[in-house]
XYZ file of C-alpha atoms in Angstrom:
363
model
C 86.357 148.832 118.460
C 88.940 146.218 119.455
C 87.186 143.574 117.331
C 87.370 145.917 114.316
C 91.036 146.710 114.894
C 92.505 143.359 115.916
C 89.798 140.737 115.344
C 87.327 139.781 112.658
C 84.827 142.627 113.165
C 81.146 141.636 113.493
C 82.089 137.939 113.230
C 83.779 137.983 116.651
C 80.384 137.828 118.407
C 79.457 134.668 116.469
C 82.903 133.067 116.820
C 82.642 133.347 120.622
C 79.363 131.385 120.654
C 80.222 127.680 121.179
C 76.755 126.512 120.044
C 77.337 127.721 116.447
C 78.727 125.101 114.051
C 78.536 127.048 110.745
C 78.587 130.752 109.888
C 77.304 131.600 106.394
C 77.825 135.162 105.147
C 75.723 135.878 102.036
C 76.849 139.461 101.390
C 77.244 142.185 104.033
C 73.657 142.199 105.383
C 72.625 138.533 105.368
C 74.423 136.338 107.881
C 73.072 132.906 108.812
C 74.327 130.465 111.442
C 73.664 126.817 112.147
C 72.855 125.845 115.729
C 72.197 122.194 116.652
C 71.475 121.262 113.040
C 69.084 124.167 112.319
C 69.821 127.244 110.152
C 68.753 130.643 111.471
C 69.281 134.264 110.383
C 71.200 136.595 112.732
C 71.020 140.346 113.374
C 74.777 140.704 112.781
C 75.654 142.896 109.779
C 78.684 144.383 108.045
C 78.617 148.052 107.043
C 78.994 147.370 103.310
C 80.853 145.220 100.774
C 84.178 146.985 101.461
C 83.898 146.239 105.185
C 83.248 142.538 104.466
C 86.159 142.435 101.953
C 88.440 143.961 104.577
C 87.589 141.157 107.068
C 87.988 138.442 104.387
C 91.416 139.906 103.481
C 92.413 139.870 107.142
C 91.445 136.188 107.506
C 93.165 134.921 104.339
C 96.333 137.022 104.647
C 97.020 135.468 108.081
C 97.578 132.087 106.380
C 99.528 133.447 103.399
C 96.639 133.321 100.908
C 95.116 136.109 98.837
C 91.739 136.873 97.314
C 91.314 139.412 94.487
C 89.978 139.636 90.950
C 92.704 137.357 89.583
C 91.928 134.612 92.156
C 88.387 135.291 93.434
C 88.029 131.983 95.365
C 90.072 131.037 98.409
C 90.265 128.332 101.111
C 91.750 129.432 104.412
C 91.466 128.758 108.129
C 90.973 130.700 111.339
C 93.515 130.598 114.194
C 91.376 127.946 115.993
C 91.485 125.657 112.921
C 87.978 126.486 111.622
C 87.662 126.103 107.841
C 86.925 129.219 105.754
C 85.878 129.482 102.111
C 85.393 132.875 100.467
C 84.280 133.828 96.964
C 84.046 137.430 95.777
C 82.649 139.387 92.805
C 82.649 139.039 89.829
C 81.926 135.346 90.619
C 79.604 136.092 93.565
C 76.861 138.345 92.214
C 75.450 139.702 95.492
C 78.728 140.755 97.069
C 81.505 138.801 98.841
C 80.313 135.476 100.262
C 82.002 133.491 103.031
C 81.341 130.116 104.700
C 82.973 129.198 108.003
C 82.859 125.627 109.299
C 83.613 125.843 112.991
C 86.020 123.526 114.804
C 86.025 124.062 118.531
C 89.230 125.139 120.266
C 89.048 121.798 122.089
C 88.668 118.970 119.551
C 85.920 116.447 120.303
C 87.219 113.395 122.099
C 86.073 109.793 121.775
C 83.891 110.121 124.904
C 82.112 113.150 123.389
C 81.225 111.258 120.196
C 80.036 108.269 122.248
C 77.852 110.625 124.318
C 76.404 112.070 121.097
C 75.675 108.464 120.005
C 77.667 108.967 116.793
C 78.705 105.308 117.209
C 78.733 102.607 119.892
C 81.523 101.379 122.217
C 81.736 98.155 120.152
C 82.368 100.165 116.971
C 84.950 102.291 118.807
C 86.689 99.101 119.974
C 86.951 97.821 116.398
C 88.204 101.189 115.063
C 90.865 101.337 117.783
C 91.961 97.764 116.983
C 92.164 98.547 113.235
C 94.331 101.626 113.804
C 96.685 99.891 116.239
C 97.040 96.933 113.851
C 97.889 99.402 111.018
C 94.936 98.701 108.741
C 94.325 101.266 105.988
C 91.148 103.245 106.596
C 89.032 105.400 104.272
C 86.412 107.635 105.913
C 83.683 108.555 103.438
C 80.662 110.798 103.799
C 78.832 113.837 102.489
C 79.619 117.487 103.196
C 79.282 118.279 106.900
C 78.886 114.638 107.934
C 81.774 114.825 110.427
C 84.587 113.147 108.446
C 87.339 115.480 109.669
C 86.104 115.314 113.274
C 86.119 111.511 113.081
C 89.631 111.504 111.568
C 90.863 113.735 114.422
C 89.282 111.442 117.005
C 90.616 108.217 115.460
C 94.115 109.675 115.244
C 94.242 109.633 119.066
C 94.591 105.822 118.836
C 97.881 106.081 116.882
C 100.801 105.178 119.204
C 102.829 108.196 120.364
C 106.133 106.810 119.016
C 105.071 106.726 115.343
C 106.049 109.379 112.805
C 102.948 110.837 111.096
C 102.907 113.062 108.014
C 99.637 114.930 107.333
C 98.799 116.490 103.961
C 95.928 118.954 103.553
C 94.599 121.716 101.330
C 93.918 123.978 104.305
C 95.395 122.611 107.528
C 92.501 121.747 109.851
C 93.445 118.409 111.411
C 94.125 118.672 115.133
C 96.109 115.527 115.853
C 97.048 114.667 119.421
C 100.542 113.201 118.795
C 103.998 114.732 119.322
C 105.883 113.306 116.332
C 103.941 114.876 113.496
C 104.883 116.731 110.310
C 102.116 118.902 108.850
C 102.174 119.777 105.144
C 99.814 122.152 103.340
C 99.297 122.797 99.607
C 100.105 126.179 98.089
C 98.048 128.010 95.437
C 99.796 129.706 92.466
C 101.108 133.261 92.906
C 100.006 136.331 90.912
C 102.021 135.185 87.872
C 100.354 131.758 88.046
C 103.541 130.009 89.182
C 104.676 128.226 92.310
C 101.631 126.013 92.865
C 102.232 122.935 95.021
C 99.347 120.466 94.896
C 98.442 117.491 97.070
C 100.025 115.065 94.609
C 103.437 116.754 94.919
C 103.200 116.614 98.709
C 102.240 112.897 98.756
C 105.280 112.082 96.612
C 107.502 114.183 98.837
C 106.037 112.625 101.994
C 107.175 109.171 100.826
C 110.779 110.420 101.109
C 110.286 111.698 104.659
C 110.311 108.254 106.325
C 106.679 108.398 107.415
C 105.180 105.519 109.340
C 101.670 106.764 108.593
C 100.434 109.202 105.973
C 97.157 111.005 106.638
C 95.606 112.940 103.747
C 92.935 115.396 104.888
C 90.848 114.689 101.798
C 91.404 112.868 98.496
C 89.736 114.713 95.652
C 91.946 114.119 92.609
C 94.964 112.342 91.135
C 96.711 112.102 94.524
C 94.413 109.136 95.203
C 96.604 106.910 93.029
C 99.739 107.955 94.943
C 97.915 107.382 98.237
C 96.822 103.851 97.246
C 100.331 103.024 96.078
C 101.740 104.269 99.386
C 99.244 102.042 101.257
C 100.368 99.133 99.074
C 104.099 99.719 99.496
C 104.782 99.647 103.210
C 102.931 102.673 104.586
C 100.179 100.651 106.170
C 98.036 102.361 108.769
C 97.373 105.340 106.494
C 94.058 107.201 106.563
C 92.157 109.576 104.311
C 88.664 110.973 103.787
C 86.613 111.366 100.616
C 83.135 112.493 99.588
C 80.727 109.616 98.930
C 77.239 108.555 100.000
C 77.938 104.858 100.643
C 80.911 102.461 100.753
C 80.102 101.242 97.231
C 79.998 104.867 96.039
C 83.351 105.412 97.774
C 84.860 102.611 95.676
C 83.461 104.206 92.482
C 84.830 107.609 93.571
C 88.274 106.087 94.145
C 88.203 104.681 90.607
C 87.161 108.063 89.147
C 89.920 109.866 91.064
C 92.558 107.370 89.898
C 91.566 108.261 86.320
C 92.108 111.941 87.222
C 95.798 111.105 87.656
C 95.934 110.752 83.861
C 96.635 107.016 83.959
C 94.866 104.818 81.406
C 94.556 101.885 83.811
C 92.116 99.069 83.048
C 89.214 98.768 85.516
C 90.521 95.448 86.832
C 93.948 96.902 87.652
C 92.341 99.846 89.461
C 90.109 97.593 91.505
C 93.044 95.361 92.425
C 94.874 98.446 93.710
C 91.834 99.475 95.776
C 91.045 96.015 97.182
C 94.636 95.363 98.245
C 95.195 98.879 99.661
C 91.973 99.695 101.561
C 91.010 97.450 104.483
C 87.964 99.194 105.894
C 85.598 101.987 104.796
C 83.883 103.946 107.574
C 80.769 105.715 106.271
C 79.715 108.885 108.131
C 76.341 110.477 107.383
C 74.467 113.507 108.569
C 70.861 112.486 109.078
C 67.698 114.594 108.950
C 67.549 117.096 111.804
C 71.310 117.241 112.207
C 72.544 114.086 114.026
C 75.824 112.753 112.639
C 76.329 108.989 112.765
C 78.659 106.324 111.494
C 76.115 104.485 109.351
C 78.282 101.558 108.209
C 81.670 100.022 108.896
C 82.457 97.960 105.816
C 85.314 95.538 105.267
C 86.885 95.659 101.800
C 87.745 92.072 100.917
C 89.282 90.576 97.816
C 88.362 90.572 94.136
C 86.052 88.045 92.552
C 86.535 88.334 88.799
C 86.094 92.114 88.225
C 84.109 92.953 91.374
C 85.423 94.042 94.775
C 83.679 92.062 97.530
C 82.609 94.143 100.548
C 80.729 93.217 103.694
C 79.148 95.371 106.421
C 80.353 94.612 109.940
C 78.303 97.239 111.816
C 75.523 99.486 110.503
C 73.004 102.088 111.590
C 69.405 101.546 110.536
C 67.149 104.609 110.527
C 63.680 103.765 111.850
C 61.904 107.102 111.466
C 61.764 110.773 112.451
C 60.613 112.099 115.840
C 58.302 115.071 116.491
C 61.292 117.473 116.486
C 62.218 116.422 112.942
C 65.298 114.444 114.030
C 66.020 111.010 112.646
C 66.208 108.080 115.073
C 67.146 104.443 114.679
C 69.417 101.694 115.958
C 72.986 100.441 115.588
C 73.258 96.770 114.614
C 75.982 94.158 114.425
C 75.406 92.232 111.189
C 76.822 88.922 112.492
C 79.727 89.037 110.001
C 83.175 88.334 111.426
C 85.722 90.333 109.373
C 88.509 88.389 107.660
C 91.104 90.850 109.038
C 90.514 89.604 112.613
C 93.481 87.244 112.121
C 95.666 90.288 111.329
C 94.449 91.967 114.514
C 95.334 88.879 116.523
C 98.759 88.681 114.860
C 99.339 92.254 116.105
C 98.522 91.133 119.649
C 95.008 92.622 119.739
C 92.331 90.362 121.184
C 88.699 91.318 120.630
C 85.808 89.810 122.634
C 84.516 86.672 120.922
C 80.905 87.959 120.916
C 81.771 91.406 119.460
C 80.443 90.540 115.996
C 77.444 88.497 117.151
C 74.270 89.568 115.319
C 72.262 91.876 117.599
C 71.013 95.421 118.177
C 73.815 97.368 119.856
C 72.066 100.652 120.727
C 68.777 102.468 120.078
C 68.531 106.248 120.097
């Protein structure tokens, strides 16, 4: 009764279960959850479509969004920061549909990710050094590969005395710092006016004296503004994007620059990317559910029209165990990144054997 009146109805039972990472509502009577990388159907049900619509309305209205026939798709968030997407008829044929990506009330810390073998201590050491030395970082990966979780974790390395501005579509970053300004885009109102997109916020953020700009996800023309910010004194910025490999991430950056409506030649775009981005961290979700950092790739300079990249650390999948989970090993490639001199200039000393070619960890 209380859940119906004050909470999110039948969903409350699932939201209280810490083992659930995704809740997928396919209409009022089909609700699936993901536990430890496996999808399973639940016995939880809504009464009917109206009951489900009522709960969706309650979720989206709490963050100042709306969902109706004029705007039948919406991105929102729960009070604990979990990401919500809802789509309703006439676009969803079998009744209102909702996807919830859970973020725990306590964000995962570095130790948790090390325990899960998402990466190794050596990789963590390099990521910490890169953030403290204000290198620009792009985290790329597929849907559900842990990009936002990784961004939250890496942000803990940012010194407490730096001013950070975050820009997101639906605010879900849980940064650990005090001096932080959080900005969120706004969809158009019923008359179709008043929209504020990521690009507007990036431009505005440049006037707010930020020391670091963190964009939750680049997915359009704001990429050009982000790269220009990285190139014009806002070093140490971070963003995430969808891509399957570091080379794909570079191609995606080029495509998104074109979405800004600029007719830039390929060479000019690649010069922007190679001078702005220092390191691409590739996160992947492997078969059976484990999430790993599969490569840490240095973005070097241009040679003619090609951006030169080199892997510093990588994860090599060796097979699949009897439970259907992928296993493999983390390796150091033996490449010493060219930005090590920048790390040393910032007073960060890394162990001399950190980049020595070897197997770092088997799982």
